[in-house]
XYZ file of C-alpha atoms in Angstrom:
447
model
C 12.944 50.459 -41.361
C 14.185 53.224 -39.315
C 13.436 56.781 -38.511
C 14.918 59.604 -41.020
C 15.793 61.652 -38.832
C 18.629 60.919 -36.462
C 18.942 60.231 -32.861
C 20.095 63.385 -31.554
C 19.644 65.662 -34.430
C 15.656 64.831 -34.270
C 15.129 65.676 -30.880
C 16.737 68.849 -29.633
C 15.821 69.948 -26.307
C 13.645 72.250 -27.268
C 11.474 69.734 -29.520
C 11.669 67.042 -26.644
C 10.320 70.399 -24.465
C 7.253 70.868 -27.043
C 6.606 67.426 -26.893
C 6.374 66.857 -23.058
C 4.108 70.336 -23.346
C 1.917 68.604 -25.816
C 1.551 65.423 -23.747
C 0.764 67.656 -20.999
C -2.449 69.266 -22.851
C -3.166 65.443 -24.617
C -3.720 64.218 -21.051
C -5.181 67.025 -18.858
C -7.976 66.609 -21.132
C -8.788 63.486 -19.661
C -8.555 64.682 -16.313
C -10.247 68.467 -16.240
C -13.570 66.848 -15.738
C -12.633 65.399 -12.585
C -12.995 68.698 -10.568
C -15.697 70.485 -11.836
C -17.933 67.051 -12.465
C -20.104 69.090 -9.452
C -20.504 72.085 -11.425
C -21.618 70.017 -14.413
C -24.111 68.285 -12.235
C -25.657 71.395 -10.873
C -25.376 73.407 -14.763
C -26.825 70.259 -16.095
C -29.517 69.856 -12.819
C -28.500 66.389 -12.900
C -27.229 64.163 -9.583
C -23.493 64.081 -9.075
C -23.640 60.185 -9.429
C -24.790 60.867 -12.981
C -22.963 64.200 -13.770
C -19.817 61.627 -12.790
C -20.167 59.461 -16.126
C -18.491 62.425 -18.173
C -15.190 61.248 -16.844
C -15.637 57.665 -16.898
C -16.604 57.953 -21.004
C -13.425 60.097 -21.505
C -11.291 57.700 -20.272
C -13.395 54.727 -21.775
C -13.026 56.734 -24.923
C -9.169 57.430 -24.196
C -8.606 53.377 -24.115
C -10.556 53.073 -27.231
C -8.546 55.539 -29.104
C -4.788 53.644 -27.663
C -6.126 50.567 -28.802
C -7.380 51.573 -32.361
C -5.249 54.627 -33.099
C -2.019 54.739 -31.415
C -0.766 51.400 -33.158
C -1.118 53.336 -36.895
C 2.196 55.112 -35.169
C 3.748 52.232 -36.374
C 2.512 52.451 -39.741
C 2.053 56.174 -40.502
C 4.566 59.517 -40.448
C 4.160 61.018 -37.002
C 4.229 64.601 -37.548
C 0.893 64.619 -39.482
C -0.717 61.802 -37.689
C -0.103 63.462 -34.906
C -1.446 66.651 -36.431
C -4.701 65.435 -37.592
C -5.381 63.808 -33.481
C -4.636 67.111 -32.099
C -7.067 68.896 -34.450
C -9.896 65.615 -33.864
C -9.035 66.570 -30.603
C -9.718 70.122 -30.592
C -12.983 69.858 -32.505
C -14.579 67.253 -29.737
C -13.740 69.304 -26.913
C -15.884 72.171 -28.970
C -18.185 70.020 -29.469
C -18.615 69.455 -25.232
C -18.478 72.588 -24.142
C -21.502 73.750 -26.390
C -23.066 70.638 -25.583
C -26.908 71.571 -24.147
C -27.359 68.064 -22.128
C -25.939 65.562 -20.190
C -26.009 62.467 -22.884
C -24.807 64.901 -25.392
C -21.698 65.861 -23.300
C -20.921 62.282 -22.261
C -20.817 61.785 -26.155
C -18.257 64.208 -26.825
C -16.267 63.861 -23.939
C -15.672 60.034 -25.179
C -15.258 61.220 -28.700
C -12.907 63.785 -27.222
C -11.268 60.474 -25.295
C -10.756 58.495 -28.235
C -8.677 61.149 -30.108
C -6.537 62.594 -27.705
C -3.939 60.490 -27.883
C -1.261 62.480 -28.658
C 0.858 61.511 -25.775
C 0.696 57.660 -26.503
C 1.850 58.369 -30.200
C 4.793 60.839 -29.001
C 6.309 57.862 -26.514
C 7.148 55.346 -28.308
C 8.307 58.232 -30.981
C 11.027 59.221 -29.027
C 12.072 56.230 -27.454
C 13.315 55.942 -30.806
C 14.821 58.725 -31.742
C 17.154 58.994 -28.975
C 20.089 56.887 -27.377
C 19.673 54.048 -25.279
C 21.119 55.567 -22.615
C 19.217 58.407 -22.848
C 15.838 56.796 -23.362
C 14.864 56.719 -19.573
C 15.936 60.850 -19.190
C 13.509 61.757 -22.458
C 10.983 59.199 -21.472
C 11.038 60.706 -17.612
C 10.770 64.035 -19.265
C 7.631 63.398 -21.292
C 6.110 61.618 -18.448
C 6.627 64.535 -16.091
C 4.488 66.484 -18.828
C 1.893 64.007 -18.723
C 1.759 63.999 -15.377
C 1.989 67.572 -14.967
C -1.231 67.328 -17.858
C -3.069 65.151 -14.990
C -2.592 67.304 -12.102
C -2.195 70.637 -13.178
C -5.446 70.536 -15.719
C -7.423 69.745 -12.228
C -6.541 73.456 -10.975
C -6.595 74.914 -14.430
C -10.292 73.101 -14.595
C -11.718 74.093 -11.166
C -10.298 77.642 -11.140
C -11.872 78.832 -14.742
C -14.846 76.987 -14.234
C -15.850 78.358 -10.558
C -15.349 81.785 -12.570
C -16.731 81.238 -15.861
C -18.958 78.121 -15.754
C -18.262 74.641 -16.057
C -17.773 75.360 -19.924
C -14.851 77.741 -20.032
C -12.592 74.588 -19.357
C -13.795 72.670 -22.418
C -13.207 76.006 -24.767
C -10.349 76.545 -23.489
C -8.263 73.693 -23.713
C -10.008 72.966 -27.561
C -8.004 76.117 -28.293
C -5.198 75.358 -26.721
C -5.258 72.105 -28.319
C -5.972 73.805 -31.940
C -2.362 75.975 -31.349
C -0.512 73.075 -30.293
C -1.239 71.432 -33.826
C -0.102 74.275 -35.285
C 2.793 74.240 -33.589
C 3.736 70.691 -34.306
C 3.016 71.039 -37.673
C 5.819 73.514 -38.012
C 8.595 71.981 -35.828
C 8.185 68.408 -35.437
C 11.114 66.237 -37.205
C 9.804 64.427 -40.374
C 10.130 60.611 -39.359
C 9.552 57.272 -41.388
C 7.271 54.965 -39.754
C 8.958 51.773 -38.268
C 6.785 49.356 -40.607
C 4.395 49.173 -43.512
C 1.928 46.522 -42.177
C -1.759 46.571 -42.584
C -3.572 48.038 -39.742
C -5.645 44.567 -39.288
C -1.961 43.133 -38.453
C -1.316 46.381 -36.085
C -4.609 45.452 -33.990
C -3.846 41.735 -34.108
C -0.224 42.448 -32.941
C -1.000 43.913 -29.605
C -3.163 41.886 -28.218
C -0.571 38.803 -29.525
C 2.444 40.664 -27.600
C 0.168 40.656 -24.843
C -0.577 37.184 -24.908
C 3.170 36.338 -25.564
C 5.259 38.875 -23.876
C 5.436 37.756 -20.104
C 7.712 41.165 -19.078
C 4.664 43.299 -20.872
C 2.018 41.802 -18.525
C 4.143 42.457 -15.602
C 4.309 46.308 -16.736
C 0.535 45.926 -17.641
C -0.776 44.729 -14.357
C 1.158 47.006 -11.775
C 0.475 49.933 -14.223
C -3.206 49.001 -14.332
C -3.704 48.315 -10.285
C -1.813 51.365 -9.590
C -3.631 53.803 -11.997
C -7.065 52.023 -10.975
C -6.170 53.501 -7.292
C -5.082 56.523 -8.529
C -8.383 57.311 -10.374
C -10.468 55.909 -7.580
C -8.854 58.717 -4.698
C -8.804 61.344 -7.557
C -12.223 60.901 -9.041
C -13.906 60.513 -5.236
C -11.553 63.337 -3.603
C -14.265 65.813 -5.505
C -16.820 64.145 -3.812
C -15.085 64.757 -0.290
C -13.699 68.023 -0.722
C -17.327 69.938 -1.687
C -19.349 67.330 0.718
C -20.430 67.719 4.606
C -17.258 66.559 5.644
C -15.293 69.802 4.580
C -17.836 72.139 2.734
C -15.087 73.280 0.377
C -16.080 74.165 -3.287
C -14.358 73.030 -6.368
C -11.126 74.894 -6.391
C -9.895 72.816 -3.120
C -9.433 69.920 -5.737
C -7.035 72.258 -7.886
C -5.493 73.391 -5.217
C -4.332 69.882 -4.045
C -3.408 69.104 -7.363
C -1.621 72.361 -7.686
C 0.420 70.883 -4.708
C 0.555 67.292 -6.098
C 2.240 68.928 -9.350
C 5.646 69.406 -7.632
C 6.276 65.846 -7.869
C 6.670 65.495 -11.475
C 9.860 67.192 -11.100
C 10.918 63.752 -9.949
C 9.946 61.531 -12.716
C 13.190 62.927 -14.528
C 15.217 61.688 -12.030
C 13.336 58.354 -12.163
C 14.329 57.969 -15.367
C 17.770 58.283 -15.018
C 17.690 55.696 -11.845
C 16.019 53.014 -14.070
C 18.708 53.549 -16.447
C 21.309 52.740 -13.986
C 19.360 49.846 -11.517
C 16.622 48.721 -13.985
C 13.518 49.270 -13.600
C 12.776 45.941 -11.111
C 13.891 47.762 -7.677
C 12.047 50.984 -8.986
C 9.208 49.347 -9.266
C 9.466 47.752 -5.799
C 9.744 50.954 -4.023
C 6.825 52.599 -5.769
C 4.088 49.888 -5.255
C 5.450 49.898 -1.558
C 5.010 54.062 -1.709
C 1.395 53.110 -3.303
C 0.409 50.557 -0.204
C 1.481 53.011 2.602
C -0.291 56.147 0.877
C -3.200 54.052 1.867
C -3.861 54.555 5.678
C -2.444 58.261 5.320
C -5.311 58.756 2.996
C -7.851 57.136 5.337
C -7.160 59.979 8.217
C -8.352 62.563 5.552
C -11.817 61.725 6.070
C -12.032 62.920 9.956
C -12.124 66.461 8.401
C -10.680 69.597 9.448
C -7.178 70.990 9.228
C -5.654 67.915 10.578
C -7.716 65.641 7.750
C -6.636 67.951 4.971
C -2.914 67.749 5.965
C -3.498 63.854 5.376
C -5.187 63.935 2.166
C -2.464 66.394 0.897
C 0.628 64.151 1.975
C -1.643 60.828 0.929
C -2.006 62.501 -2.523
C 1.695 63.253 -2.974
C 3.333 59.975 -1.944
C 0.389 58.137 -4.092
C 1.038 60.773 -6.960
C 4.895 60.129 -6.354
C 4.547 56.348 -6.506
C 2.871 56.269 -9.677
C 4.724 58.394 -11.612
C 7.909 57.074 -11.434
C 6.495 53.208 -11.173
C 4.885 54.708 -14.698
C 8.595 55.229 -16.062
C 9.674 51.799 -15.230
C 6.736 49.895 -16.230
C 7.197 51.695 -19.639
C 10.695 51.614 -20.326
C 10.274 47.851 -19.749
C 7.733 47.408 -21.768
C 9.272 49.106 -24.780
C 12.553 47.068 -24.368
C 10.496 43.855 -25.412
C 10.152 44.805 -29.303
C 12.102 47.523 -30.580
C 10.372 47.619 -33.830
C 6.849 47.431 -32.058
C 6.804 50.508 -29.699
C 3.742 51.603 -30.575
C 1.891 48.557 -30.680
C 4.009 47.613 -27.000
C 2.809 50.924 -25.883
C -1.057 49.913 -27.137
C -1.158 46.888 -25.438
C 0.346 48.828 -21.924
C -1.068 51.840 -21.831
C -4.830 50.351 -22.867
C -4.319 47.979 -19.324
C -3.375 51.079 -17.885
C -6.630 53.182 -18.558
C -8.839 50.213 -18.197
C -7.845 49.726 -14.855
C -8.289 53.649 -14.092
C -11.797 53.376 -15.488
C -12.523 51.037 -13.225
C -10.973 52.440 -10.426
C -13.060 55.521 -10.722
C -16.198 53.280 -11.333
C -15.237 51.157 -8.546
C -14.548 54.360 -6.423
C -17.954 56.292 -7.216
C -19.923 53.130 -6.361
C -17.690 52.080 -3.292
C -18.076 56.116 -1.948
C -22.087 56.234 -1.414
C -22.042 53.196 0.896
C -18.201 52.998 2.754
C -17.383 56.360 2.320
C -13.902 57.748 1.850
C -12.211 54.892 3.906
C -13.992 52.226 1.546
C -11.978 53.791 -1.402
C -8.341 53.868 0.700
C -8.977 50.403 1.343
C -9.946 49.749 -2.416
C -6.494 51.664 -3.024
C -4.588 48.937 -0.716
C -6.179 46.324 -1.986
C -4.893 47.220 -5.368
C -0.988 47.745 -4.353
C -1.112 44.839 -2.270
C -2.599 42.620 -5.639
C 0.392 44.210 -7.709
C 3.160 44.075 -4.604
C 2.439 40.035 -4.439
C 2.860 39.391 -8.008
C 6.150 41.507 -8.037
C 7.201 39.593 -4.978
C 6.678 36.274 -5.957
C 8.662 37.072 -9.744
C 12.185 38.275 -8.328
C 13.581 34.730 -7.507
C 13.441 33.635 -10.855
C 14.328 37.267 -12.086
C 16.965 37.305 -10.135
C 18.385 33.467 -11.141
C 18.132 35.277 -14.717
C 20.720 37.462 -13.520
C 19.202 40.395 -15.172
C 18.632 44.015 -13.842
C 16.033 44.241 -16.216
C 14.764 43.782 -19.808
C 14.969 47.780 -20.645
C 19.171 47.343 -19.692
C 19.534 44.442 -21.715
C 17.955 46.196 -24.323
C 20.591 49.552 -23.895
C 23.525 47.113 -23.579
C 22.630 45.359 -26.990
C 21.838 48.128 -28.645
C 25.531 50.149 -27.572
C 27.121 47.293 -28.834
C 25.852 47.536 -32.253
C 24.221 44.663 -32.848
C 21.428 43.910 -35.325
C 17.915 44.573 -34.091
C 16.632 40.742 -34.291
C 20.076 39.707 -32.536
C 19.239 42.736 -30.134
C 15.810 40.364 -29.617
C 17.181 37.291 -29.442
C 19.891 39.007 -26.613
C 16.679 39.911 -24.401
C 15.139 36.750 -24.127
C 17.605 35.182 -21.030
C 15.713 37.640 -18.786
C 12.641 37.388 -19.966
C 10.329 34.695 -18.640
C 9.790 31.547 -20.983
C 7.474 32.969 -23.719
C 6.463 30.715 -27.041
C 6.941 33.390 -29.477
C 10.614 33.053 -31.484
C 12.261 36.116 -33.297
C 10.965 36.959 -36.043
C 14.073 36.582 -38.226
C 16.641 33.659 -37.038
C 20.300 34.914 -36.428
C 22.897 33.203 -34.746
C 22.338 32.841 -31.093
C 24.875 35.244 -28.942
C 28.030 33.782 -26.927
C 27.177 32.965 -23.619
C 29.321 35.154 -21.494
């Protein structure tokens, strides 16, 4: 079944604009708490250690709420499922900022975790609404509001909070969440879903295409060791930036991110490059961005003006790295199933945020002893895992002859053929897999 509305004609540029705005607010939510988790340790008179747990249960909530909500975007309209998360949403971040003690706030923030996942719905949305060679450009664009979401909330966070109290930031972005339902409500195209299977299959379905899917596991584990390093620097950078090493307060960790935010300017321009190369060599370049943000991150914990200049060029390349590595890692995950994008983009994006909730549990506990050089080294450690298993894959990707599942997927789809022989046309770079299309066609001419 396909979409009602058309390619082009449901996703102007100002809807794809509302939509990368709306991922932006879905994910800051997760990542407010990260700056001002000292100002809810001292409002709560609770240790920092402890105070920390509010963002590891918003982003243990968040992987809950891909793996048991974002797959009904295969099953139900968008614009009201949509709708309904955004006002869930809205309701548990209420719910946090009035919350009186810690447990209580841990509570909502995971409750808050579970439903916004707006962004994870809107994804695999568009990649089908739009051309195939125009899927990386939209998809870069909604990343770079996601991303934008993860950076920018951090100064929006630490600012209102060091002014009004570590529970501004929680009313504020429930009503900014609230008028952003609203707003969808009124201008989001009406879409069909892509099937009408129960939601017992859904569940089933992503962990199978997990299991089967051999390119998806690829995107799965550099996504998850990258984001698992990128949560661990973020999550522990609070802890450096307001400790005896600097003395700074809580707005030093907006300000960096403020800084960090110019680079998701450049996730557009990933987009287009995986369109042309693939995403293979993209990813390549970013893991090896991730690795050498490493050591430039280390000097940041001698302190002073020289330290800080480290931690803010560590932060961008690392920021850099995973953004557009983010783009390739999805755009090759959603050329494996055409028909399944939102049960692809369960099965990813859950790897994703369960390796960033263990990086930032892995950071916190690696902190207290090591210090800030125990989590760079935990950050290396990560890239280097990832950079191996890309390194050891690109002889036999490369005897495929294949730039890539995602341009396979574009050059199938331009040619008009039918979605299962679109499938079937994928497989010769994908690695040997023992799942078989679900409907038998005729297998393509070798060329």
């Amino acid at each position: 079944m396909t979409h009602t509305a058309g390619p082009r004609a449901g996703l102007s540029r100002r809807t794809v604009l509302i939509l990368a705005l709306t991922c932006a607010v879905a994910v800051g939510n997760i990542y407010f708490p990260q700056a001002i988790s000292p100002l809810i340790a001292e409002g709560l008179g609770v240790s920092p250690d402890r105070a920390s747990l509010v963002v590891t249960a918003i982003q243990i909530g968040y992987t809950a709420g891909m793996f048991l909500l974002v797959p009904l975007g295969d099953r139900l309209p968008h614009r009201p499922f949509l709708v309904v998360l955004l006002a869930l949403t809205g309701a548990a971040l209420l719910a946090a900022g009035c919350a009186p003690t810690l447990p209580l706030l841990v509570a909502a923030s995971a409750s808050a975790g579970v439903a916004t996942v707006a962004a994870q719905v809107i994804a695999p949305m568009a990649a089908g609404l739009v051309a195939p060679d125009r899927r990386g450009a939209v998809m870069g664009t909604l990343l770079s509001g996601s991303i934008g979401g993860m950076l920018l909330a951090r100064t929006f966070s630490s600012v209102l909070a060091e002014r009004l109290g570590w529970r501004a930031p929680y009313l504020a972005a429930a009503v900014l969440v609230l008028l952003l339902a609203v707003v969808l409500a009124r201008t989001l195209p009406a879409t069909a879903p892509p099937a009408r299977v129960p939601y017992r299959t859904l569940l089933a379905d992503s962990l199978r295409l997990l299991r089967t899917e051999s390119q998806l596991r690829r995107s799965c584990l550099y996504q998850a060791c990258v984001f698992g390093g990128f949560s661990a620097v973020w999550t522990c950078l609070a802890l450096l930036l307001t400790g005896p090493v600097y003395g700074l307060g809580t707005q030093a960790v907006g300000m960096l991110a403020l800084v960090g935010g110019v680079t998701m300017f450049a996730t557009p321009l990933a987009g287009r490059l995986v369109d042309r190369i693939g995403p293979d060599r993209v990813n390549l370049g970013c893991l090896t961005g991730v690795l050498v943000s490493a050591p430039v991150l280390a000097l940041g914990a001698s302190g002073g003006a020289a330290g800080l200049a480290a931690l803010t060029a560590g932060t961008l390349l690392l920021d850099l790295a995973m953004q557009c590595g983010s783009v390739a890692n999805q755009a090759r995950a959603f050329g494996v199933r055409p028909d399944a994008r939102s049960r692809l983009n369960t099965a990813y994006m859950s790897c994703a945020y369960l390796g960033g909730s263990a990086g930032s549990w892995l950071g916190v506990r690696i902190y207290g002893p090591a210090g800030w050089r125990g989590v760079c080294v935990l950050v290396a450690g990560l890239a280097v895992v990832a950079l191996a298993r890309h390194l050891v894959r690109r002889p036999a990707r490369r005897a495929a002859g294949g730039r890539g599942q995602a341009v396979a997927v574009r050059v199938a789809e331009r040619r008009g053929m039918a979605k299962a022989s679109s499938s079937a046309r994928v497989r010769p770079v994908r690695a040997a897999t023992s799942s078989a299309p679900t409907a038998p066609q005729s297998r393509p001419r070798t060329r």
